[in-house]
mmCIF file of C-alpha atoms in Angstrom:
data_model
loop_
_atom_site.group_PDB
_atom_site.id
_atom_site.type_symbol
_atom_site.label_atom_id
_atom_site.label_comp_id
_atom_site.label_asym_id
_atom_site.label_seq_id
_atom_site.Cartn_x
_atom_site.Cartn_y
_atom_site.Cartn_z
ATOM 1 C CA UNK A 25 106.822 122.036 101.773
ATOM 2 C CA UNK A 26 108.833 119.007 101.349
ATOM 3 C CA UNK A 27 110.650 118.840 98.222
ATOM 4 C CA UNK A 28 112.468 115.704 96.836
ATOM 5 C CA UNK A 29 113.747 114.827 93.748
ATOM 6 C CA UNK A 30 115.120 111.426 92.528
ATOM 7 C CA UNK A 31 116.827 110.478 89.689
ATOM 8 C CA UNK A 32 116.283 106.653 88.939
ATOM 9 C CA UNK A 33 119.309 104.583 86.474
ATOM 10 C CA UNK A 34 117.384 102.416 84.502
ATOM 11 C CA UNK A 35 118.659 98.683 83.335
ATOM 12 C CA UNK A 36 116.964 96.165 81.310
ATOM 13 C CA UNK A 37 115.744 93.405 82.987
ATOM 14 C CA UNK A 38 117.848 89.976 83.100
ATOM 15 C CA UNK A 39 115.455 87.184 83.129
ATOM 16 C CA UNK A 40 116.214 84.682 85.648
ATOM 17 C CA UNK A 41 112.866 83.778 86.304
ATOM 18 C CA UNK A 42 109.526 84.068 85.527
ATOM 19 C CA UNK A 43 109.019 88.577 85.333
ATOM 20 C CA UNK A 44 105.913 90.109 85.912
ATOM 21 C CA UNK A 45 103.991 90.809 83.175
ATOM 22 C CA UNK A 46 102.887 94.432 84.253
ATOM 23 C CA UNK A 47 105.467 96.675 82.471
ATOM 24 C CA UNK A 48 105.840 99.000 85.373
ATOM 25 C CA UNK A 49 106.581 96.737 87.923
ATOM 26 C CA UNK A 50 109.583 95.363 85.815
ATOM 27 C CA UNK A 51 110.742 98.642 84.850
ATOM 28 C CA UNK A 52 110.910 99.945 88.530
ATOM 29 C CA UNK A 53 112.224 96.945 89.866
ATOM 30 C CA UNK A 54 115.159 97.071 87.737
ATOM 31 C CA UNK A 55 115.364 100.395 88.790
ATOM 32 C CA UNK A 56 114.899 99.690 92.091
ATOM 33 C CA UNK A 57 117.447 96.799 92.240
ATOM 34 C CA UNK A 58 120.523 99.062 90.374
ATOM 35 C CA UNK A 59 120.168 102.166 93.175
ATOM 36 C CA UNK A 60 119.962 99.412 95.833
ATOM 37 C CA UNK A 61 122.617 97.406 94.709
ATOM 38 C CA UNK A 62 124.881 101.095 94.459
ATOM 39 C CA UNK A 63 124.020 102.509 97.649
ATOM 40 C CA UNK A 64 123.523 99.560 100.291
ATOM 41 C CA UNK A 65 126.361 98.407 102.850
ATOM 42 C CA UNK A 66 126.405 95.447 104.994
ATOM 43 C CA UNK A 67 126.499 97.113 108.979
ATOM 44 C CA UNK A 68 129.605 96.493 111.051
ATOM 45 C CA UNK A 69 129.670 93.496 113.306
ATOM 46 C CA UNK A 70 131.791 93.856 116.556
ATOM 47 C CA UNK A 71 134.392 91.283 117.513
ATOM 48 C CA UNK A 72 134.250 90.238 121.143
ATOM 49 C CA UNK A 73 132.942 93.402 122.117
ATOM 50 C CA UNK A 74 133.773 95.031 126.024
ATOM 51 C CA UNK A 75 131.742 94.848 128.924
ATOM 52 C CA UNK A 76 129.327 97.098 129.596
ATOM 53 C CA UNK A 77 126.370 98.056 131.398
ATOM 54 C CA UNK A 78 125.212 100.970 129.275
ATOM 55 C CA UNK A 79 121.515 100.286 127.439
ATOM 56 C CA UNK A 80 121.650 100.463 123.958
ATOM 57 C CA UNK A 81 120.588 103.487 122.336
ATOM 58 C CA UNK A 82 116.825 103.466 121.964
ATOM 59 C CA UNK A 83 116.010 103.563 117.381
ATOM 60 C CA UNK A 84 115.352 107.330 116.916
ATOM 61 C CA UNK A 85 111.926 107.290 115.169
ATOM 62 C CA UNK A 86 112.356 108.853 111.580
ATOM 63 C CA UNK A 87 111.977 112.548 111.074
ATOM 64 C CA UNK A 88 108.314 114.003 110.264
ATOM 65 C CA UNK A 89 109.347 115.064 106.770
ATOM 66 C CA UNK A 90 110.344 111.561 106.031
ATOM 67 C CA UNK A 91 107.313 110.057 107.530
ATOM 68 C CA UNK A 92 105.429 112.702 105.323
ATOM 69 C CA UNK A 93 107.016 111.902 102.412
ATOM 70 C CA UNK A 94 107.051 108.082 102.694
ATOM 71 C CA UNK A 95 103.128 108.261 103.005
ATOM 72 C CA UNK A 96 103.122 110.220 99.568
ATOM 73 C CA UNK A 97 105.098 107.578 98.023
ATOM 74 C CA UNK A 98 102.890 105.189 99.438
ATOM 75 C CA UNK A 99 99.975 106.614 98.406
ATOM 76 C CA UNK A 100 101.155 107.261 94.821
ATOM 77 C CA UNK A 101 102.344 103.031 94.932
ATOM 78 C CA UNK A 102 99.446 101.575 96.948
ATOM 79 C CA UNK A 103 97.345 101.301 93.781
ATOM 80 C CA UNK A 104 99.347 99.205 91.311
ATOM 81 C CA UNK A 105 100.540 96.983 94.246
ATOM 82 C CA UNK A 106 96.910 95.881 95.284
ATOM 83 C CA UNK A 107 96.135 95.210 91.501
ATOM 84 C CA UNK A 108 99.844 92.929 91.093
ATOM 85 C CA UNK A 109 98.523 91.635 94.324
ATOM 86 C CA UNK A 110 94.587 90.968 93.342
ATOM 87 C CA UNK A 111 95.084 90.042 89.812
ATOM 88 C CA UNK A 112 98.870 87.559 91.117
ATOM 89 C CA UNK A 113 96.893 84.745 89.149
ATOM 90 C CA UNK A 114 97.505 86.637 85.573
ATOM 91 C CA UNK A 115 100.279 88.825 86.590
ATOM 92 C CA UNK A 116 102.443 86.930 88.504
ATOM 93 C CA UNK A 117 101.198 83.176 87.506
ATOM 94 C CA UNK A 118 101.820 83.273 83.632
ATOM 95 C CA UNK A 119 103.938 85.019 81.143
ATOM 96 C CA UNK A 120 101.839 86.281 78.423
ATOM 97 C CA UNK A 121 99.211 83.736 79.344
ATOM 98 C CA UNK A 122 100.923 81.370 79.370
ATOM 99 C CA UNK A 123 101.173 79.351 83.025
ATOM 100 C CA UNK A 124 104.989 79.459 83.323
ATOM 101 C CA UNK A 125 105.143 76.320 86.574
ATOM 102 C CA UNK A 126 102.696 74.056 88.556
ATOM 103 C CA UNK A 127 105.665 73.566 91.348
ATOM 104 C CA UNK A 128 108.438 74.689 92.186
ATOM 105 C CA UNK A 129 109.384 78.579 91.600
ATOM 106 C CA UNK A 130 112.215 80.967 90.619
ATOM 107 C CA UNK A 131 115.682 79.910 92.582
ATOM 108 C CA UNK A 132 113.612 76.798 93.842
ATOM 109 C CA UNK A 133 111.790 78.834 96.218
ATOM 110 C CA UNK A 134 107.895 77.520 97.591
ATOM 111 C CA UNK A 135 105.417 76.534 95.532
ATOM 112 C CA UNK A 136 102.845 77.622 92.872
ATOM 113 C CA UNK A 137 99.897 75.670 92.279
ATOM 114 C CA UNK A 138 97.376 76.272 89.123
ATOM 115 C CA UNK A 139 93.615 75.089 88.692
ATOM 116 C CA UNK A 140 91.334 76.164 85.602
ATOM 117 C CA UNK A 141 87.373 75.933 86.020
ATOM 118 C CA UNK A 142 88.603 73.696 89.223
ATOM 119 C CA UNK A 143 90.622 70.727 87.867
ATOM 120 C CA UNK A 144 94.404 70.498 87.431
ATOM 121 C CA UNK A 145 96.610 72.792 85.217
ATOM 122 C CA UNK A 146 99.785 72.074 83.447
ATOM 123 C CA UNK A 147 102.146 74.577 82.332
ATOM 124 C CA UNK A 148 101.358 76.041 79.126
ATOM 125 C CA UNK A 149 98.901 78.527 77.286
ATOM 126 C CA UNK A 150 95.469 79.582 79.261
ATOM 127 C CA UNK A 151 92.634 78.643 76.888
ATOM 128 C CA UNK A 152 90.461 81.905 75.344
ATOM 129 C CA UNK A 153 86.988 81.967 76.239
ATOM 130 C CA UNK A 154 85.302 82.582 79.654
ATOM 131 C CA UNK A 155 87.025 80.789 82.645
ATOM 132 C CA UNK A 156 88.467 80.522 86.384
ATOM 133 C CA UNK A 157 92.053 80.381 87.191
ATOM 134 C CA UNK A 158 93.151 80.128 90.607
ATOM 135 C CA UNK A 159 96.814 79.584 91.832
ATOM 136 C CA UNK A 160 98.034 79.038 95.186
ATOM 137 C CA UNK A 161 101.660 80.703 96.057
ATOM 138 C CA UNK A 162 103.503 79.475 98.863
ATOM 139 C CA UNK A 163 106.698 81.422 99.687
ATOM 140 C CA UNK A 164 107.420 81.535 96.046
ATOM 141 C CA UNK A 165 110.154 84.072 94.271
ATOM 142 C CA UNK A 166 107.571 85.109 91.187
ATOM 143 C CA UNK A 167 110.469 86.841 90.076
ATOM 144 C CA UNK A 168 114.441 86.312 89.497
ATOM 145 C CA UNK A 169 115.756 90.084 89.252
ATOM 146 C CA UNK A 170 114.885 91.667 92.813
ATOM 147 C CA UNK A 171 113.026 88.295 94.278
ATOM 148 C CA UNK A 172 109.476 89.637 94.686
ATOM 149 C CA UNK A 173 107.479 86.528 96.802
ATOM 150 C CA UNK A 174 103.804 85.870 97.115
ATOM 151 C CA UNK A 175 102.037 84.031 99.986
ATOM 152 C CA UNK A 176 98.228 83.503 99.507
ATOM 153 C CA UNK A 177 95.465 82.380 96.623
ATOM 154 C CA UNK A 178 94.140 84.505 93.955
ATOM 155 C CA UNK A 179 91.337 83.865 91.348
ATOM 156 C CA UNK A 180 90.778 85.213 88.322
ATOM 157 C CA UNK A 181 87.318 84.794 86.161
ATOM 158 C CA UNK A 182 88.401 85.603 82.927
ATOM 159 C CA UNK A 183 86.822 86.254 79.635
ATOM 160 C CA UNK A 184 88.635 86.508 76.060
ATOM 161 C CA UNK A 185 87.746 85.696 72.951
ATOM 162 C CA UNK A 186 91.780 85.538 71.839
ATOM 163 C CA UNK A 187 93.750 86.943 74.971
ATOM 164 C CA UNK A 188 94.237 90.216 73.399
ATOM 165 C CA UNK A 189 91.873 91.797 75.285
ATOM 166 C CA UNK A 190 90.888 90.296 78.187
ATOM 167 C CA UNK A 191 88.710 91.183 81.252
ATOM 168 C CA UNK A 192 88.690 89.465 84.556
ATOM 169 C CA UNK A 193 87.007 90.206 87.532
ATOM 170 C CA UNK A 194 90.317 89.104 90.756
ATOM 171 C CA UNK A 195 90.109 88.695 93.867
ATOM 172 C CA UNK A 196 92.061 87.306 97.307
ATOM 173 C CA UNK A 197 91.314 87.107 100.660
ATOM 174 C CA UNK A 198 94.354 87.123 101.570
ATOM 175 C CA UNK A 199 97.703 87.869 99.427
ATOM 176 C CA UNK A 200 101.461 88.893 101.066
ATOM 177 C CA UNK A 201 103.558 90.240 98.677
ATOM 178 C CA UNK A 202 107.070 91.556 99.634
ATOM 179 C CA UNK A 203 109.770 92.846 97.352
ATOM 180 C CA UNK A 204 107.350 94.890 95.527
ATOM 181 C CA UNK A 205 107.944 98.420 97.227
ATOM 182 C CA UNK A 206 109.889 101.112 94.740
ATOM 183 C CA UNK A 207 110.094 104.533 96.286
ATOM 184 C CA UNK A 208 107.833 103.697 99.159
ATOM 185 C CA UNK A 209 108.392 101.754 102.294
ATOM 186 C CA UNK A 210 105.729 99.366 101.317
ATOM 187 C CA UNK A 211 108.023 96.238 101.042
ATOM 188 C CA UNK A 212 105.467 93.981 102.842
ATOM 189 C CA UNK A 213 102.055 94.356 102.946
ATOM 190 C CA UNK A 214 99.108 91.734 102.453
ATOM 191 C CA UNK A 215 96.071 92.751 99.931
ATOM 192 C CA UNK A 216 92.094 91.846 100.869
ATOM 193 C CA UNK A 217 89.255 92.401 98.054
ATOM 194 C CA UNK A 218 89.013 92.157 94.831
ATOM 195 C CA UNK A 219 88.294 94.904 91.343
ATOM 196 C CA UNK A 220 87.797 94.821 87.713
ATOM 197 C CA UNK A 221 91.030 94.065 85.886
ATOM 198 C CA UNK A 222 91.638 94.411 81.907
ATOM 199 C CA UNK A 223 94.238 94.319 79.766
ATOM 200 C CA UNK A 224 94.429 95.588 75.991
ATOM 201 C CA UNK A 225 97.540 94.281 73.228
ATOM 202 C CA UNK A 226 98.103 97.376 71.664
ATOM 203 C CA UNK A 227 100.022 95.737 69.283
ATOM 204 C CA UNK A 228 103.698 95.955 68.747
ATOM 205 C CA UNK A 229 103.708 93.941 71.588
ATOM 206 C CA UNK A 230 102.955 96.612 74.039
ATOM 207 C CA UNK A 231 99.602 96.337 76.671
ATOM 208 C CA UNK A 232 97.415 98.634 78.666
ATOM 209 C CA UNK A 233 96.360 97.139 81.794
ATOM 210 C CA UNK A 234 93.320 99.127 84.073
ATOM 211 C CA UNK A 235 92.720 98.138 87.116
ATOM 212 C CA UNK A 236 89.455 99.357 89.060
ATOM 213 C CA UNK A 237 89.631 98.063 92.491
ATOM 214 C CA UNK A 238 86.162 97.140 94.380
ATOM 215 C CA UNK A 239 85.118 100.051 97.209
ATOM 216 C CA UNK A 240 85.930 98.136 100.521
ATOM 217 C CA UNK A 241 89.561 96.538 99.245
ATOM 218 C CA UNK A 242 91.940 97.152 101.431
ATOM 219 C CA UNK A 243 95.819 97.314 101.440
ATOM 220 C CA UNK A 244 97.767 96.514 104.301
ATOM 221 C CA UNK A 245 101.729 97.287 105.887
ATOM 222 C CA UNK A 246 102.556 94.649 107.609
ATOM 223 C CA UNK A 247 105.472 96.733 109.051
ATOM 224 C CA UNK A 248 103.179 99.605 110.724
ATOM 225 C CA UNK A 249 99.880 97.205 110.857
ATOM 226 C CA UNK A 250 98.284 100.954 108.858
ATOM 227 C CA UNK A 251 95.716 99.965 106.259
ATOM 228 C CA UNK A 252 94.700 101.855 102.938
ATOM 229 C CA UNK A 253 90.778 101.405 102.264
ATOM 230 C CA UNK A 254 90.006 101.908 98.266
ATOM 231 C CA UNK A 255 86.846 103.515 97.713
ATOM 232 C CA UNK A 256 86.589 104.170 93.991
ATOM 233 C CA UNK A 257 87.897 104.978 90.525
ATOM 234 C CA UNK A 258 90.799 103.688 88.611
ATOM 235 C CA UNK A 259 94.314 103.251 87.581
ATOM 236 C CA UNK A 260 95.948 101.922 84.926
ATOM 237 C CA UNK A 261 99.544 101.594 83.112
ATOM 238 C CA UNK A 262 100.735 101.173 79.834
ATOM 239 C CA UNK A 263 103.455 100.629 77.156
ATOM 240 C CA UNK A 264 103.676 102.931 74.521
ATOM 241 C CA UNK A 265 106.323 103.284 71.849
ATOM 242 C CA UNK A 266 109.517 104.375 73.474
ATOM 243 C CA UNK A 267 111.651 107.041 71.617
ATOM 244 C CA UNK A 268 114.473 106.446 69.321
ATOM 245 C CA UNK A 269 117.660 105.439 71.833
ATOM 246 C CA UNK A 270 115.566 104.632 74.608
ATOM 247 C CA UNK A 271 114.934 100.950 75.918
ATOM 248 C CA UNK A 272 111.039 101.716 77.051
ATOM 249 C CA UNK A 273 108.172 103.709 77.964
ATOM 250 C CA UNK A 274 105.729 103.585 80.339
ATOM 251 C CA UNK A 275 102.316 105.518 81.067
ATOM 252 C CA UNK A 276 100.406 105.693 84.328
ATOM 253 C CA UNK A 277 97.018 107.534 84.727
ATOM 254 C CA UNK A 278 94.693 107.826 87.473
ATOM 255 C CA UNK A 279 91.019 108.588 87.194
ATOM 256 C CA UNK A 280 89.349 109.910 90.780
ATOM 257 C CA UNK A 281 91.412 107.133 92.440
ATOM 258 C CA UNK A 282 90.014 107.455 95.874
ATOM 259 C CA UNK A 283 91.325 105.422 99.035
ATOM 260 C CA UNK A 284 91.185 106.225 102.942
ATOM 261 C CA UNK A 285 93.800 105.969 105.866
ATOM 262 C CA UNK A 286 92.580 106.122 109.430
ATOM 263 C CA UNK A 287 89.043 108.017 107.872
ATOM 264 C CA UNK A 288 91.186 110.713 105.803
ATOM 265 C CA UNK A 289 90.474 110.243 102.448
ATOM 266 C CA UNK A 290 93.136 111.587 99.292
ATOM 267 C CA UNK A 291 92.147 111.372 95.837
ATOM 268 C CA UNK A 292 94.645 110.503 93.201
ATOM 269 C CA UNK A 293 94.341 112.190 89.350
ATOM 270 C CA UNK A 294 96.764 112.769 86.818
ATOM 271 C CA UNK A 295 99.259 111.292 84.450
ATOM 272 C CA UNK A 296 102.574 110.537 84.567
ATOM 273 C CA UNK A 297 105.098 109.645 81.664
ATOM 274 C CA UNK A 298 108.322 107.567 82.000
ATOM 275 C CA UNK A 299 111.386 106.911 79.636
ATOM 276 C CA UNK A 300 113.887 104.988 80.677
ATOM 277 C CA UNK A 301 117.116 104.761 78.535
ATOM 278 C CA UNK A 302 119.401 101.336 78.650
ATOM 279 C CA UNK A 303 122.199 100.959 81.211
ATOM 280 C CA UNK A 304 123.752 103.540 83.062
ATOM 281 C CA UNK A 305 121.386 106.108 81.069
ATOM 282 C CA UNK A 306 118.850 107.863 83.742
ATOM 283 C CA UNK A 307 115.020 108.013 83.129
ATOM 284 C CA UNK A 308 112.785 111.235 82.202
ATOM 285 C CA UNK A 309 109.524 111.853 83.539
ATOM 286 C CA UNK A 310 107.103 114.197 82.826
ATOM 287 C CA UNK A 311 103.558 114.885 83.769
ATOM 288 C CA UNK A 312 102.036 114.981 86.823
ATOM 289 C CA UNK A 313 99.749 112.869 89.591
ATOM 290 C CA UNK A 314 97.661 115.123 91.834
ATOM 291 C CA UNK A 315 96.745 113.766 95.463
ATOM 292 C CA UNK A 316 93.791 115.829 97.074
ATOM 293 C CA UNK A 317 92.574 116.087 100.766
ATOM 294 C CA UNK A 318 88.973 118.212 101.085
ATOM 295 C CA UNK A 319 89.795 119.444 97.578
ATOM 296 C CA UNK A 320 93.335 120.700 99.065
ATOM 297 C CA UNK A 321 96.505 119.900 97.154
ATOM 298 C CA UNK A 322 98.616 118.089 99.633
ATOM 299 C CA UNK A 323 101.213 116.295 97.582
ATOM 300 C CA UNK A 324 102.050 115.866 93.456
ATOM 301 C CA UNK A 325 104.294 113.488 91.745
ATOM 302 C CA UNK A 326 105.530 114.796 88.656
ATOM 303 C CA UNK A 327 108.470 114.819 85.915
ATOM 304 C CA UNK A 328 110.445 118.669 86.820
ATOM 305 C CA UNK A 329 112.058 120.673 83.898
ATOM 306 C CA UNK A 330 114.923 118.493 83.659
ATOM 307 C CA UNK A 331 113.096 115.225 83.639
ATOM 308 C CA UNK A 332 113.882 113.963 87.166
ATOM 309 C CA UNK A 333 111.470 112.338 89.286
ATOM 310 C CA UNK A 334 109.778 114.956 91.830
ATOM 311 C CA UNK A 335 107.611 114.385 94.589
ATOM 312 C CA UNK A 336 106.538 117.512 96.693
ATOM 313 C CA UNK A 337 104.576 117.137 99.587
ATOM 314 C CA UNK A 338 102.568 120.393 100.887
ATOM 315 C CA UNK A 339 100.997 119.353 103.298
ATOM 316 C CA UNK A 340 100.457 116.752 106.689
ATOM 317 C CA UNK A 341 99.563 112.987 105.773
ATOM 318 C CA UNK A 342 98.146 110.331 108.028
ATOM 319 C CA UNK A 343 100.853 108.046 108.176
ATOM 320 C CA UNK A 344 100.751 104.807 106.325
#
């Protein structure tokens, strides 16, 4: 049994761009960007090195505990990045509906270009009612803190009678999204398909967002060329009111969330609560997300006894 815990700082979000509107992407990006900032260090560069006629050392392939554990990450990500990937057009391509450019994107980076019902789009509010918005990205930074960037076209077909609960059915044929990854080594990967997408004000300014992808979607790693086949049920993560001294809350839950690697299927079920204080406070977790093989337990994610983030992993995974 492989048995890891990590203990993520979490940091409120500076807004140098245009953030994603799913609260748990922003939340673990911060995250994300604060351990990564800590822990990286720029490799040593030789100075006119000596002859020799010795190869290079071949890369030693990762251990099979990390490889293990990776996929369980990957398996426990795979499902919100294919809907930030699917539904880009509302997540990525406005800011509380509201289309936040029609050019040029965060840091100046690529492009983003907006239609509604098929004609031109300027920036501002999406109307209510039942339409289709589709934007175009093209190398663009979607957002300023960690530099997430989007290559591809989404559409969304929307309907809302006043955009506080709104229902859209996305889809791509074709989205690249790096900078998502959190735990997982998932930092490129290119989403195909398409699923139900909803997401509910439930007021203080907090949403609930499900996402139900379409059987046949697909998730790829462009580093390993694997690819993740979603074949039913659902996911979806929320606000909630955070507790008194802490900065925010987040809920994820998935419901028979079942997706396929190579022809082994898991099945993903379970809740998991985060609370994540303000800087240089950690976050607690608790809960826990079940993923199933054959009805076997192979891996959990869950909050232990002292709030850290656990992930054990019990048993072989098809890598990913």
């Amino acid at each position: 049994m492989t048995d890891l815990t990590l203990h993520f700082p979490a940091r409120r979000a500076v807004d140098r761009g245009a953030p994603s509107r799913n609260p748990l992407p922003m939340l673990l990006m911060a995250a994300a960007f604060v351990s990564g900032c800590s822990s990286g260090s720029s490799p040593a560069v030789a100075v006119n090195p000596p002859p020799t006629t010795t190869p290079p050392p071949t890369t030693t392939p990762p251990p099979p505990t990390a490889l293990k554990t990776d996929t369980a990450f990957s398996l426990y990500e795979a499902a919100w990045m294919q809907a930030s990937l699917t539904a880009s057009a509302l997540e990525h391509a406005t800011l509380y509906y509201r289309v936040w450019t029609t050019d040029t994107c965060v840091f100046g980076s690529g492009s983003m270009l907006a239609a509604l019902d098929g004609g031109p789009v300027t920036a501002g509010p999406l109307p209510a009612g039942s339409h289709t918005f589709e934007v175009t990205f093209r190398d663009c930074f979607v957002d300023g803190l960690v530099g997430i960037s989007l290559n591809g076209t989404a559409s969304a077909v929307y309907t809302s009678a006043d955009l506080s609960d709104l229902t859209a059915m996305v889809s791509t044929s074709s989205m690249r999204g790096t900078g998502l990854a959190f735990s997982s080594g998932l930092s490129d990967v290119t989403a195909k398909g398409s699923g139900t997408w909803r997401q509910v004000n439930t007021g203080e300014g907090f949403t609930t967002t499900t996402y139900e992808p379409t059987t046949g979607s697909t998730l790829i790693n462009n580093l390993t060329g694997h690819s993740l086949t979603f074949l039913g049920g659902t996911y979806s993560s929320g606000q909630t009111p955070p507790p008194s001294g802490s900065s925010a809350s987040v809920q994820q839950d998935f419901a028979n969330l079942k997706v396929a690697i190579d022809g082994t299927e898991y099945v993903l079920d379970g809740s998991l609560q985060s609370v994540y204080g303000f800087v240089g406070n950690q976050g607690r977790h608790t809960g826990e997300i079940r993923i199933t093989s054959n009805g076997a337990l192979v891996a959990r994610v869950f909050g232990d006894t002292d709030g850290g983030f656990r992930i054990d992993v019990l048993s072989d995974l098809v890598p990913f």
